[in-house]
Short mmCIF file of C-alpha atoms in Angstrom, two decimals:
data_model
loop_
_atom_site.label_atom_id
_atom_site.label_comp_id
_atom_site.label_asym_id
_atom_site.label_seq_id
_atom_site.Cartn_x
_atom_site.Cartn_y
_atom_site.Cartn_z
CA UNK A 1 9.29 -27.91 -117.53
CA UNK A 2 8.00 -24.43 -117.72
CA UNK A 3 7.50 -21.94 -114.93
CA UNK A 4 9.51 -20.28 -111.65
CA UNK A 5 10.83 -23.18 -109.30
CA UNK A 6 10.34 -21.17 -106.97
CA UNK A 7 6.64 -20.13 -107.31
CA UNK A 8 5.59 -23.84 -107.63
CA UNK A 9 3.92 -25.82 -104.67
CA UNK A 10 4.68 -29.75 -104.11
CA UNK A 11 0.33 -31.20 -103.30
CA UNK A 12 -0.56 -33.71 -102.42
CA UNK A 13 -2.63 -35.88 -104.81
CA UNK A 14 -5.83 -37.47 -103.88
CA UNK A 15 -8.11 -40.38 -105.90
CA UNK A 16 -12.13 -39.94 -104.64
CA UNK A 17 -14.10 -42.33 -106.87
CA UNK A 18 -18.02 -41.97 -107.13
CA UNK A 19 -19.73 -45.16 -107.24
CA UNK A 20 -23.37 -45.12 -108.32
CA UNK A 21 -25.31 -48.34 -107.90
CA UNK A 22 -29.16 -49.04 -108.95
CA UNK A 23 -31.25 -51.38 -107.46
CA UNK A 24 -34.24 -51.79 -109.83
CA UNK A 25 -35.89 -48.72 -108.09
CA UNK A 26 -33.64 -46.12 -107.29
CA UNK A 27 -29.99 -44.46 -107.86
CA UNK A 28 -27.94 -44.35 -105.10
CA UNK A 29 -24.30 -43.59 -103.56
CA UNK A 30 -21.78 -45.45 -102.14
CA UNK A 31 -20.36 -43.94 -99.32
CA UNK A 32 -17.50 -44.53 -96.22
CA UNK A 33 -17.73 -42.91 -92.73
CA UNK A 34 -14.40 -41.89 -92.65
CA UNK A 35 -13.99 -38.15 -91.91
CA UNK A 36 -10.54 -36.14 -90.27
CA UNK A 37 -10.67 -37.73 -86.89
CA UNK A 38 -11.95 -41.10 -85.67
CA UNK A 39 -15.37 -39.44 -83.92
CA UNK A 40 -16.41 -37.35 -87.50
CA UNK A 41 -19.90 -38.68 -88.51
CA UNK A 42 -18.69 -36.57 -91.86
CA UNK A 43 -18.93 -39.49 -95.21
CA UNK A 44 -17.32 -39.20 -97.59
CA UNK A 45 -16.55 -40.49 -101.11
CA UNK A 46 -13.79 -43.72 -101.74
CA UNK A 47 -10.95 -41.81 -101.01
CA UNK A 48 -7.31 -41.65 -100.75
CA UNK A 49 -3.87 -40.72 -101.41
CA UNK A 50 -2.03 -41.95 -104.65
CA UNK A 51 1.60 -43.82 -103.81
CA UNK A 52 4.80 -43.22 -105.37
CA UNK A 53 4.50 -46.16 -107.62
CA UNK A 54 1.22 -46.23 -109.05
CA UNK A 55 -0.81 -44.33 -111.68
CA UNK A 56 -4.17 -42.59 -111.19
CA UNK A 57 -6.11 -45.59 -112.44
CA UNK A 58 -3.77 -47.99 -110.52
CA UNK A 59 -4.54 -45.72 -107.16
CA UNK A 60 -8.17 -45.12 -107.67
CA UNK A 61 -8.86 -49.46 -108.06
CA UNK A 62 -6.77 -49.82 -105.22
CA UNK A 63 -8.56 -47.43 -102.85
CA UNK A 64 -11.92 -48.57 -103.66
CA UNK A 65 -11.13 -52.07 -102.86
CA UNK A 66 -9.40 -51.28 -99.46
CA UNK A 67 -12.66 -49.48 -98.68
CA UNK A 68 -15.14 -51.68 -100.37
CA UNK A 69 -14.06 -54.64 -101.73
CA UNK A 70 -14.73 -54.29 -104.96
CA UNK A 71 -12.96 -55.23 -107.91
CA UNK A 72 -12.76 -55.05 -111.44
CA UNK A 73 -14.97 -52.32 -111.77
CA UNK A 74 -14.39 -49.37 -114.74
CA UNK A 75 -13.62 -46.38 -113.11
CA UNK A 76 -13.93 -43.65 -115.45
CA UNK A 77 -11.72 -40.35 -114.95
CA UNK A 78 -14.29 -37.72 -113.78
CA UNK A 79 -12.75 -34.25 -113.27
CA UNK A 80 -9.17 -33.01 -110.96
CA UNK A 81 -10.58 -30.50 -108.66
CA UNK A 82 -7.69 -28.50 -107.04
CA UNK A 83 -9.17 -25.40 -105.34
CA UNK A 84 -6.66 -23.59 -102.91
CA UNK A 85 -8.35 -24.30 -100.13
CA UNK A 86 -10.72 -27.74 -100.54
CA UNK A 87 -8.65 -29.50 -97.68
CA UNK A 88 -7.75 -26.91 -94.94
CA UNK A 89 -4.81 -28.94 -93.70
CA UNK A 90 -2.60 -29.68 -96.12
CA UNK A 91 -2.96 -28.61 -100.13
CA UNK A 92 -4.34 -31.54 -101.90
CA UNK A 93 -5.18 -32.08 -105.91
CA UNK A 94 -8.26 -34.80 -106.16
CA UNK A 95 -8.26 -36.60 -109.27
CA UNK A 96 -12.16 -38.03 -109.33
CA UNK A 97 -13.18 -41.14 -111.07
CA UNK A 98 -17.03 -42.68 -111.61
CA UNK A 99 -18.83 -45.99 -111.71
CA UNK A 100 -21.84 -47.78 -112.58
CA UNK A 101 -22.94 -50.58 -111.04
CA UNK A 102 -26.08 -53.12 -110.42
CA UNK A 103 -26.37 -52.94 -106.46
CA UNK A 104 -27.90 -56.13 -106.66
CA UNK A 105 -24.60 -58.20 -108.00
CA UNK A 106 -22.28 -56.89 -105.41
CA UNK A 107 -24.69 -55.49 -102.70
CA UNK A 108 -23.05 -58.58 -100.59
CA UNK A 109 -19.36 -57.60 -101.22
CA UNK A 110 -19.54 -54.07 -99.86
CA UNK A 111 -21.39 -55.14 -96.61
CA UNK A 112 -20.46 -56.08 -93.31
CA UNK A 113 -16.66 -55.80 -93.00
CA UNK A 114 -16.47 -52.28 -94.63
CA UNK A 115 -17.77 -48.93 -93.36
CA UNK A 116 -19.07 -48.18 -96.54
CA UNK A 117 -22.88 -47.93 -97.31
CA UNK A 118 -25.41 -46.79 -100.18
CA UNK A 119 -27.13 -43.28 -100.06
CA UNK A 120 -29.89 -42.32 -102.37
CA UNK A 121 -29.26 -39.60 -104.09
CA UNK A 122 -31.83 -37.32 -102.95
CA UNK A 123 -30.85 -38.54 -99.25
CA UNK A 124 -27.41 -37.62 -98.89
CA UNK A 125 -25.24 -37.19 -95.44
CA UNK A 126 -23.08 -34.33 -94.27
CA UNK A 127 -19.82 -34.86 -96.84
CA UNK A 128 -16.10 -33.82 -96.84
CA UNK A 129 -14.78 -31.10 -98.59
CA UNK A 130 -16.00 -30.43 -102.05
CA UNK A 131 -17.52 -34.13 -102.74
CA UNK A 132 -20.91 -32.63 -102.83
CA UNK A 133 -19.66 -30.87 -105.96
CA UNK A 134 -17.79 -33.48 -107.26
CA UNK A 135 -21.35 -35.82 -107.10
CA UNK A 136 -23.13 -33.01 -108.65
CA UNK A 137 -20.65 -33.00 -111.62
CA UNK A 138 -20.95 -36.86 -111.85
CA UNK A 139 -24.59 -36.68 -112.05
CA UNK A 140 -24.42 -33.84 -114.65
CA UNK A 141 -22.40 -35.95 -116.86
CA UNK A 142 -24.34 -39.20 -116.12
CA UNK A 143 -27.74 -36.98 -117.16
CA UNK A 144 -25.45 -35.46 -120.14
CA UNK A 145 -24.77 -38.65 -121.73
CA UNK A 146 -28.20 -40.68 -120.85
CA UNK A 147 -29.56 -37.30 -122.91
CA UNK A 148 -26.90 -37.88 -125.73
CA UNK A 149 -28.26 -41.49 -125.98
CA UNK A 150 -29.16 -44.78 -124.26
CA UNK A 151 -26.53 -45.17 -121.35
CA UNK A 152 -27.17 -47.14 -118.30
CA UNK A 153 -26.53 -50.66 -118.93
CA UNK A 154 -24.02 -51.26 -116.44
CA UNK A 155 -26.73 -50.15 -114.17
CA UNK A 156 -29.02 -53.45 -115.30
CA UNK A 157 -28.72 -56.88 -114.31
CA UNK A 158 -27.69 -58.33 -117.95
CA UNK A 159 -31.25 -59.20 -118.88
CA UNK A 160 -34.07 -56.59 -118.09
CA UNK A 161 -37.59 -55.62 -118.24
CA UNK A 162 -38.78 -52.19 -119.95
CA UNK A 163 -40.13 -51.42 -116.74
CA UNK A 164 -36.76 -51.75 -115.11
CA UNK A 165 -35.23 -49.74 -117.87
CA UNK A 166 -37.93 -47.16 -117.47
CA UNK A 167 -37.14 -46.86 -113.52
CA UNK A 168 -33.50 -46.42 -114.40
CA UNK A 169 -34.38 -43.80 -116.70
CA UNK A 170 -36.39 -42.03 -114.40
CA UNK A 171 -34.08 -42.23 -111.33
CA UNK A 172 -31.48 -40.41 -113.39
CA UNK A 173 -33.42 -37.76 -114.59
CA UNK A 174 -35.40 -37.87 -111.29
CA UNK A 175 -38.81 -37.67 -113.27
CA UNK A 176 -41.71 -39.73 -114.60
CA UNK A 177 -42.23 -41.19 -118.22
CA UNK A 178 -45.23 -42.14 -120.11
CA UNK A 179 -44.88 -45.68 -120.36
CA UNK A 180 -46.52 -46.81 -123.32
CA UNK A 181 -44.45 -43.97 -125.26
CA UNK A 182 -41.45 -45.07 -123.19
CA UNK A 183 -41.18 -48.38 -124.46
CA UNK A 184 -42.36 -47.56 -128.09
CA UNK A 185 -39.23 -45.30 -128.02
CA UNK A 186 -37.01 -47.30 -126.67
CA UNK A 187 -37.89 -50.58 -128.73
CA UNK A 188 -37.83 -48.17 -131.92
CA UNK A 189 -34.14 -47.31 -131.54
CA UNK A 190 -33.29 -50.93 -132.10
CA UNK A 191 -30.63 -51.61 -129.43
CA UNK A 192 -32.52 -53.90 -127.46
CA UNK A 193 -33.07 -57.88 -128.14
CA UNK A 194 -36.20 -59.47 -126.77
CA UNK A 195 -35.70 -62.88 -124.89
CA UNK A 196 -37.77 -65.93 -124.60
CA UNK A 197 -38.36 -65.58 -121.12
CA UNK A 198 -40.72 -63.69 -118.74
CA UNK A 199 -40.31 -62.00 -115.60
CA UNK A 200 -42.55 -63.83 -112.76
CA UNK A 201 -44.29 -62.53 -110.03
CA UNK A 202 -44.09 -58.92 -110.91
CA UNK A 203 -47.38 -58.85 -112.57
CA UNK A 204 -50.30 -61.56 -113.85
CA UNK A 205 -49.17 -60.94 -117.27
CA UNK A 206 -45.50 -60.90 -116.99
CA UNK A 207 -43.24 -58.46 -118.18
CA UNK A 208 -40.52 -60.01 -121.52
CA UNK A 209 -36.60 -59.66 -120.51
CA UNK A 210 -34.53 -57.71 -123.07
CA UNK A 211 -30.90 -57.55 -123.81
CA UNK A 212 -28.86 -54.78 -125.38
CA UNK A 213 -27.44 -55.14 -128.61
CA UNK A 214 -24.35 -54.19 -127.62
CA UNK A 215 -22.39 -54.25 -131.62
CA UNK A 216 -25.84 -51.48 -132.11
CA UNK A 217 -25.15 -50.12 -129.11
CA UNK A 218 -21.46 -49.16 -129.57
CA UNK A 219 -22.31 -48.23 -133.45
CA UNK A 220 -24.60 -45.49 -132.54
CA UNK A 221 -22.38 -43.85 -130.09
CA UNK A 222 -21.07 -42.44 -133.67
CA UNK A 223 -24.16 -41.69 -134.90
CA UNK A 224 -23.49 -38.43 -136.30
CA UNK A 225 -20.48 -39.10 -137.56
CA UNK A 226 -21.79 -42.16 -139.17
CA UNK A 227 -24.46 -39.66 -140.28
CA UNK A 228 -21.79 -37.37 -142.38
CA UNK A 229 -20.04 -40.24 -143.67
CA UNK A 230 -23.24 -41.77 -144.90
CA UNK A 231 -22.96 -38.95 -147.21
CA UNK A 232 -19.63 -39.12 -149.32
CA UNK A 233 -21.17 -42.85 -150.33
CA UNK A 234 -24.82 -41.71 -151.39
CA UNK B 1 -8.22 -38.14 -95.61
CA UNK B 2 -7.76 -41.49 -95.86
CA UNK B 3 -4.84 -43.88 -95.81
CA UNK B 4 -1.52 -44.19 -94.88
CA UNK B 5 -0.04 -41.11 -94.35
CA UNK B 6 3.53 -42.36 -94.64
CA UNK B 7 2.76 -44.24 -98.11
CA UNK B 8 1.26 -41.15 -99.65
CA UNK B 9 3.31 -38.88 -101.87
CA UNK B 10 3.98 -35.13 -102.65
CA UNK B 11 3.59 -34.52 -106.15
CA UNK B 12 4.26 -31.00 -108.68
CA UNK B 13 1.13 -30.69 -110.06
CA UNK B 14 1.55 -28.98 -113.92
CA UNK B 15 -1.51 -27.54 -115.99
CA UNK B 16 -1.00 -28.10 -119.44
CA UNK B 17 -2.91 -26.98 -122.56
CA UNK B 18 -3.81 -28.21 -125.81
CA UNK B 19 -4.72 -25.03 -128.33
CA UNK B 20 -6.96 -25.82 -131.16
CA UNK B 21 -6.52 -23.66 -134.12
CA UNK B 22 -8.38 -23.69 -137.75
CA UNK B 23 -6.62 -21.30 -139.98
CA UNK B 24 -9.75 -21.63 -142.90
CA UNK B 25 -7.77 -24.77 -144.33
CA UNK B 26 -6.11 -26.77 -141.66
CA UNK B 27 -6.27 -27.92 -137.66
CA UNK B 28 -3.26 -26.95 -136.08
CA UNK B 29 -2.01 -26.87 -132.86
CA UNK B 30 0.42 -24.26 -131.20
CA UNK B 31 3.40 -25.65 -129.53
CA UNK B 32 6.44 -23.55 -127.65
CA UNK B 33 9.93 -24.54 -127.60
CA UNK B 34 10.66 -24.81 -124.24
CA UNK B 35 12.29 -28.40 -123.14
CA UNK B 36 13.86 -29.61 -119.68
CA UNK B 37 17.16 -27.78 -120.69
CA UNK B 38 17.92 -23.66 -122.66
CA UNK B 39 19.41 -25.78 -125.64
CA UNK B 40 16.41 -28.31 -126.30
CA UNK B 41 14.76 -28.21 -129.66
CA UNK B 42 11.89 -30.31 -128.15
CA UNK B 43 8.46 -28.63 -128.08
CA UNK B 44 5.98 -28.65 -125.32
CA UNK B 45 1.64 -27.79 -124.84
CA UNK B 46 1.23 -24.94 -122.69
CA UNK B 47 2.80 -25.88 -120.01
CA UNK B 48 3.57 -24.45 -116.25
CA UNK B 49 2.87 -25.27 -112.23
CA UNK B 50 0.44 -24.99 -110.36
CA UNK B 51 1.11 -22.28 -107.60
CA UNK B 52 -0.09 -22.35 -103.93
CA UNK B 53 -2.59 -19.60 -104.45
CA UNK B 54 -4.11 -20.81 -107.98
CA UNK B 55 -7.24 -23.19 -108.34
CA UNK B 56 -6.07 -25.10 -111.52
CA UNK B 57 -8.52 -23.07 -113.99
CA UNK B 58 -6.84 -19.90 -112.90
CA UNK B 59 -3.33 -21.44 -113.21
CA UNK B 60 -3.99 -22.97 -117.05
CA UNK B 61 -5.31 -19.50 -117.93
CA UNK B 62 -2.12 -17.61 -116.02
CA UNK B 63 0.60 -19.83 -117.91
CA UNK B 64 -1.26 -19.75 -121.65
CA UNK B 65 -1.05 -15.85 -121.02
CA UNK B 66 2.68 -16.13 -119.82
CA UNK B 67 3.46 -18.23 -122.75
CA UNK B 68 1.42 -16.61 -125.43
CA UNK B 69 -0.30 -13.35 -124.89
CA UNK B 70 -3.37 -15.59 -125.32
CA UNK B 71 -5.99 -13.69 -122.53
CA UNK B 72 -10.49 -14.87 -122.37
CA UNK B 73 -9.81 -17.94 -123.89
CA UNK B 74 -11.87 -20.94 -122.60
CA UNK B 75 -9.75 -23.65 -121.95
CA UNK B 76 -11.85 -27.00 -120.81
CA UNK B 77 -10.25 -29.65 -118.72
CA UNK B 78 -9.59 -32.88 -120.20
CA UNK B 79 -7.87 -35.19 -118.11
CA UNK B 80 -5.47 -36.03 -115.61
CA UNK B 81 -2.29 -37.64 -116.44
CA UNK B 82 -0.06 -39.31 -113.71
CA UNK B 83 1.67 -41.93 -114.53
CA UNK B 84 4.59 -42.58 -112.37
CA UNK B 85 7.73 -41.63 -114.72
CA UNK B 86 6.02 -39.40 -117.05
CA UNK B 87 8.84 -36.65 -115.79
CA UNK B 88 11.96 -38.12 -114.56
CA UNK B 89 12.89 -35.34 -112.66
CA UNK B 90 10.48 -34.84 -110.42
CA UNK B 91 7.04 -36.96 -109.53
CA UNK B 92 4.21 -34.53 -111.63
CA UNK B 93 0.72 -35.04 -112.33
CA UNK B 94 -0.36 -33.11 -115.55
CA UNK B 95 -3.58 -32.13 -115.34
CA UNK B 96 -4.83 -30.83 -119.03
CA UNK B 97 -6.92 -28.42 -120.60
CA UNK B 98 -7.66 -27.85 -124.40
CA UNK B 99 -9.27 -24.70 -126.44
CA UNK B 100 -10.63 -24.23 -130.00
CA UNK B 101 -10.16 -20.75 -131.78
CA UNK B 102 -10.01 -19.08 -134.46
CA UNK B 103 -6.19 -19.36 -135.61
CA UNK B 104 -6.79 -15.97 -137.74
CA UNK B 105 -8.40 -14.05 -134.76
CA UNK B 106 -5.18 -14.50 -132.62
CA UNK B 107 -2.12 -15.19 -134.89
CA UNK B 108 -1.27 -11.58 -134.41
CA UNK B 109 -0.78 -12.00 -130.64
CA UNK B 110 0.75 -15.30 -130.50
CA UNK B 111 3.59 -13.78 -133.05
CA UNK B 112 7.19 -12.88 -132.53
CA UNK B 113 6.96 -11.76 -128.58
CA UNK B 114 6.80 -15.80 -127.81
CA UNK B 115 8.14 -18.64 -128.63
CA UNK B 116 4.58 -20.30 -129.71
CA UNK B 117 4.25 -21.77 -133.00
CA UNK B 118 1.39 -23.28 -134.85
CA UNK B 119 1.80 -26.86 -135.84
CA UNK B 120 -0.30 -28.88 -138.47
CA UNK B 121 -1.57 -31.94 -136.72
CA UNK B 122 0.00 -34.09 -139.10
CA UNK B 123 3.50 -32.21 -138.82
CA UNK B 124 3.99 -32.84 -135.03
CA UNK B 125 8.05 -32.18 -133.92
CA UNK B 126 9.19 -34.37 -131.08
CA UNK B 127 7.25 -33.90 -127.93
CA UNK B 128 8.24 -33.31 -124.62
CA UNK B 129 7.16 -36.17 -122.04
CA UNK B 130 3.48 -37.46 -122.72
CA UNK B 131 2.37 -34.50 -124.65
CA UNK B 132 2.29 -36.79 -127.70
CA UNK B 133 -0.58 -38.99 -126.12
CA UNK B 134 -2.26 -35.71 -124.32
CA UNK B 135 -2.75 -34.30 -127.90
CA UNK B 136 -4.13 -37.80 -128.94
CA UNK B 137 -6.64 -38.20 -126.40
CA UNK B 138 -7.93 -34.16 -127.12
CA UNK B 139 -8.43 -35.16 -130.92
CA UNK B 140 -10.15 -38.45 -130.07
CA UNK B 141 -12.63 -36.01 -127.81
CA UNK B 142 -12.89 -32.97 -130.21
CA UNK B 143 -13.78 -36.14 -132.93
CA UNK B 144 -16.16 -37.86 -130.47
CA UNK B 145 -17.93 -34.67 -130.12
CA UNK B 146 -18.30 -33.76 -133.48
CA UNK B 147 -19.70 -37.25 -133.95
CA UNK B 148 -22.44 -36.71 -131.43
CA UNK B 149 -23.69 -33.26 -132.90
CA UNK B 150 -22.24 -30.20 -135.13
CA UNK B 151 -19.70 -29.01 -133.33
CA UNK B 152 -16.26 -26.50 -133.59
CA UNK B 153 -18.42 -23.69 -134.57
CA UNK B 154 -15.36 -21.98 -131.59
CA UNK B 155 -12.37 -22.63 -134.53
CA UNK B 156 -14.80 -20.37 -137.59
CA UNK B 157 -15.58 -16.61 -137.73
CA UNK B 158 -18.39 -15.67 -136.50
CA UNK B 159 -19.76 -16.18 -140.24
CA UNK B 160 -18.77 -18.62 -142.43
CA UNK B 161 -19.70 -20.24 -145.78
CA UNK B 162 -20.78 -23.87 -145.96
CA UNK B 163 -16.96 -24.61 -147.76
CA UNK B 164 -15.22 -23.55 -144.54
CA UNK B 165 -17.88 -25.98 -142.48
CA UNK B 166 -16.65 -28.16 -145.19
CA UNK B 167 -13.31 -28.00 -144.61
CA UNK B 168 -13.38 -27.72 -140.88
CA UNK B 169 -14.90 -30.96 -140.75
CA UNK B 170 -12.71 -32.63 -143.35
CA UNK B 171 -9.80 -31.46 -140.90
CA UNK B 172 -11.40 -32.64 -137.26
CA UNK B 173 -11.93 -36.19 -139.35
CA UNK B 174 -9.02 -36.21 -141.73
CA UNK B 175 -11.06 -36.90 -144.39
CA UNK B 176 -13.29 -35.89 -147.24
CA UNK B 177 -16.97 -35.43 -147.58
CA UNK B 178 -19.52 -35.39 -150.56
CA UNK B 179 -19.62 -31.39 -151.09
CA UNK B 180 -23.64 -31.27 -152.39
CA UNK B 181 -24.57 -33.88 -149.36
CA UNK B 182 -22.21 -32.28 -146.93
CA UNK B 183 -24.00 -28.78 -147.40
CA UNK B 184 -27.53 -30.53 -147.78
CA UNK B 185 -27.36 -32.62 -144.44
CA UNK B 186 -26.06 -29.96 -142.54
CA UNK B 187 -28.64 -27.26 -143.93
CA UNK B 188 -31.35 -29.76 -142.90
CA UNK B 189 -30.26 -30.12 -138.86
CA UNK B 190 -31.77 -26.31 -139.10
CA UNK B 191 -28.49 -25.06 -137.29
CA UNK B 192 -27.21 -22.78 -139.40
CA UNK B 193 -28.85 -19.35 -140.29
CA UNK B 194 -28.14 -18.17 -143.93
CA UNK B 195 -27.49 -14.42 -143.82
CA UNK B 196 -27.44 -11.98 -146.90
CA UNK B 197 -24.14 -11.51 -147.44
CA UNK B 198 -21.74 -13.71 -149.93
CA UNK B 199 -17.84 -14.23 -149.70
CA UNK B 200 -16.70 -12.85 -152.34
CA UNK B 201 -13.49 -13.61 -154.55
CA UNK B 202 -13.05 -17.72 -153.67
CA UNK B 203 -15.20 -18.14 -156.48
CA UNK B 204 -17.67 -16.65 -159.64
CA UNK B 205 -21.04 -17.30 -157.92
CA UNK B 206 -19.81 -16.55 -154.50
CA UNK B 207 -20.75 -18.30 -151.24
CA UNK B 208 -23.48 -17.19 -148.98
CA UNK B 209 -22.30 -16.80 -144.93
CA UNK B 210 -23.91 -18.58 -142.45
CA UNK B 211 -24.41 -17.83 -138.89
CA UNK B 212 -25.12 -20.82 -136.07
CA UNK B 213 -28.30 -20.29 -134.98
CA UNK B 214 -26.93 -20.67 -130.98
CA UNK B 215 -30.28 -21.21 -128.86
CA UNK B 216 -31.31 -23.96 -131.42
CA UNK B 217 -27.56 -25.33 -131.26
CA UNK B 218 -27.97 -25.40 -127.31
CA UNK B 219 -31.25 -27.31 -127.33
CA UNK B 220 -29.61 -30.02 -129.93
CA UNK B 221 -27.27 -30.94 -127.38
CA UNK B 222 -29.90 -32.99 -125.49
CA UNK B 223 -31.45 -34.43 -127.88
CA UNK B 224 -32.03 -37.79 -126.83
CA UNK B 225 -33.66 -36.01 -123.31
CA UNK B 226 -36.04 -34.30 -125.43
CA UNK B 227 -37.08 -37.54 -127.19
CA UNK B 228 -37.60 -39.02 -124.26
CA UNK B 229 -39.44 -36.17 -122.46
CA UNK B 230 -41.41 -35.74 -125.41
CA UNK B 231 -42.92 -38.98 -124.17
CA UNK B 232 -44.07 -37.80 -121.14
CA UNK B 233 -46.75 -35.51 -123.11
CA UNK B 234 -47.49 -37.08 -126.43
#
């Protein structure tokens, strides 16, 4: 490779994975106490060092289940963030990953025998290092994309209300939406399927469950392409 | 940190960038020749390491310069590549950048002095490493953004006719496009600001030049927030 041998510096590399969960009301964090020492009350993301033998993705699944439990979960690459001087003691490279997932489904798996707990996001601890920036990114991007167009399902058990949908919505964007306009919208973009059955209990009336259409769903992630292509056939 | 400290590993961390180019007919890409060994003919991204002092922004910027005279370029990080044996020699994560410009604004400076040529994406040479699946994953992005909204307005002049939107397109896609729908359904997104002025000399009637009207571009980008906002007051 390219560059003086001399002037390069051996790091090492670090996997901190953001996990956000939802549990029909609000976005949250899942976080470990596990600062420098023993005593720290610092938390901090799923972190930890990658191993001679694995890749990111490899090291990133395998940290979060030594700290949580969890597995099988997408972990999306985030961002590396490599400032000079984000771990004082020794020079380390993080390579950050995100999920989504439905607190509900696997609230029972990270209890108990881990350290690790959910944090909403607007009631954060103390954290290590830079992972207050690194959350911030992930929430940019998770705002970026629910802006760009429906995102979120993971977040949802597999059937859902509109009202469910509509607290999701406005946990990410961490405001309030009409909701007569917010499910005219939503129904009008044609992703979702409407089931048979009716949420109980919630309300006198009951509230439908909906699915996504997920073949819609991944079509209109194209949609402007789609949009430019439409036109060399019309 | 967490985790074993004696199963961790010290790693060379590399920066390595992808540059963009549109030269008005073509994407290209600008490759040195600079392998593992003086004699190689194999040709590499922008490569170089990351050095102790350097957050890896500064060091991707530091080793495009070294390599090409190439200085105030933006260069946005993509991803991080590790996967165990992606360098033989020595255990590197990669992590890597990419840039869009203007191939006609810079060829000067990128000439002669280095060893940086331009490349058209279909006319790749042998690549060192996993440059060849870097460069993939950078046009699936740079094509995944120009589905979700008119992007690449970086790789024109600052005005351009609708031909060389046209063609820019037509490149990012590898593909061709109606010409009267092309210009029709990208006149009606109400991007594009039609200036006085026509190109002269590509053809008898001349082309007008366009300008991108940028705070109208900006607001595009969240599109599917506004919609939803919108809700919140209609």
């Amino acid at each position: 490779m390219i560059g003086q041998y001399d002037a390069q510096t051996k790091c090492l590399v670090a996997l901190d994975s953001i996990i956000f969960g939802f549990d029909g009301e609000v976005l949250k964090i899942l976080l470990v106490k596990r600062g420098i020492e023993e005593t720290s009350t610092t938390w901090s993301l799923m972190g930890g060092w990658l191993r001679p033998e694995e890749d990111l993705d490899q090291a990133a699944s395998r940290i979060l289940k030594e700290l949580t439990g969890l597995e099988n979960i997408y972990l999306e690459q985030l961002y590396a963030f490599g400032a000079p001087d984000r771990d004082k003691i020794s020079r380390t490279v993080s390579i950050v990953y995100f999920a989504l997932i439905n607190v509900v489904d696997y609230d029972e798996r990270v209890s108990d025998k881990y350290e690790a707990r959910w944090f909403e996001l607007d009631k954060l601890p103390a954290l290590l290092f830079d992972h207050g920036d690194m959350i911030k990114m992930a929430i940019d991007k998770l705002r970026y994309k629910a802006a760009q167009h429906p995102i979120g399902f993971e977040l949802l058990p597999e059937k859902f209300t509109i009202p469910q949908l509509q607290k999701l919505y406005e946990a990410i964007f961490n405001t309030t939406f009409d909701k007569r306009n917010f499910s005219r919208k939503f129904l009008s973009t044609g992703l979702l399927k409407k089931l048979d059955e009716k949420q109980r209990g919630h309300s006198k009336k009951g509230a439908y469950y909906y699915q996504v259409d997920l073949e819609k769903y991944h079509s209109q992630f194209n949609s402007f392409l789609n949009f430019t292509r439409v036109n060399t056939n019309s």
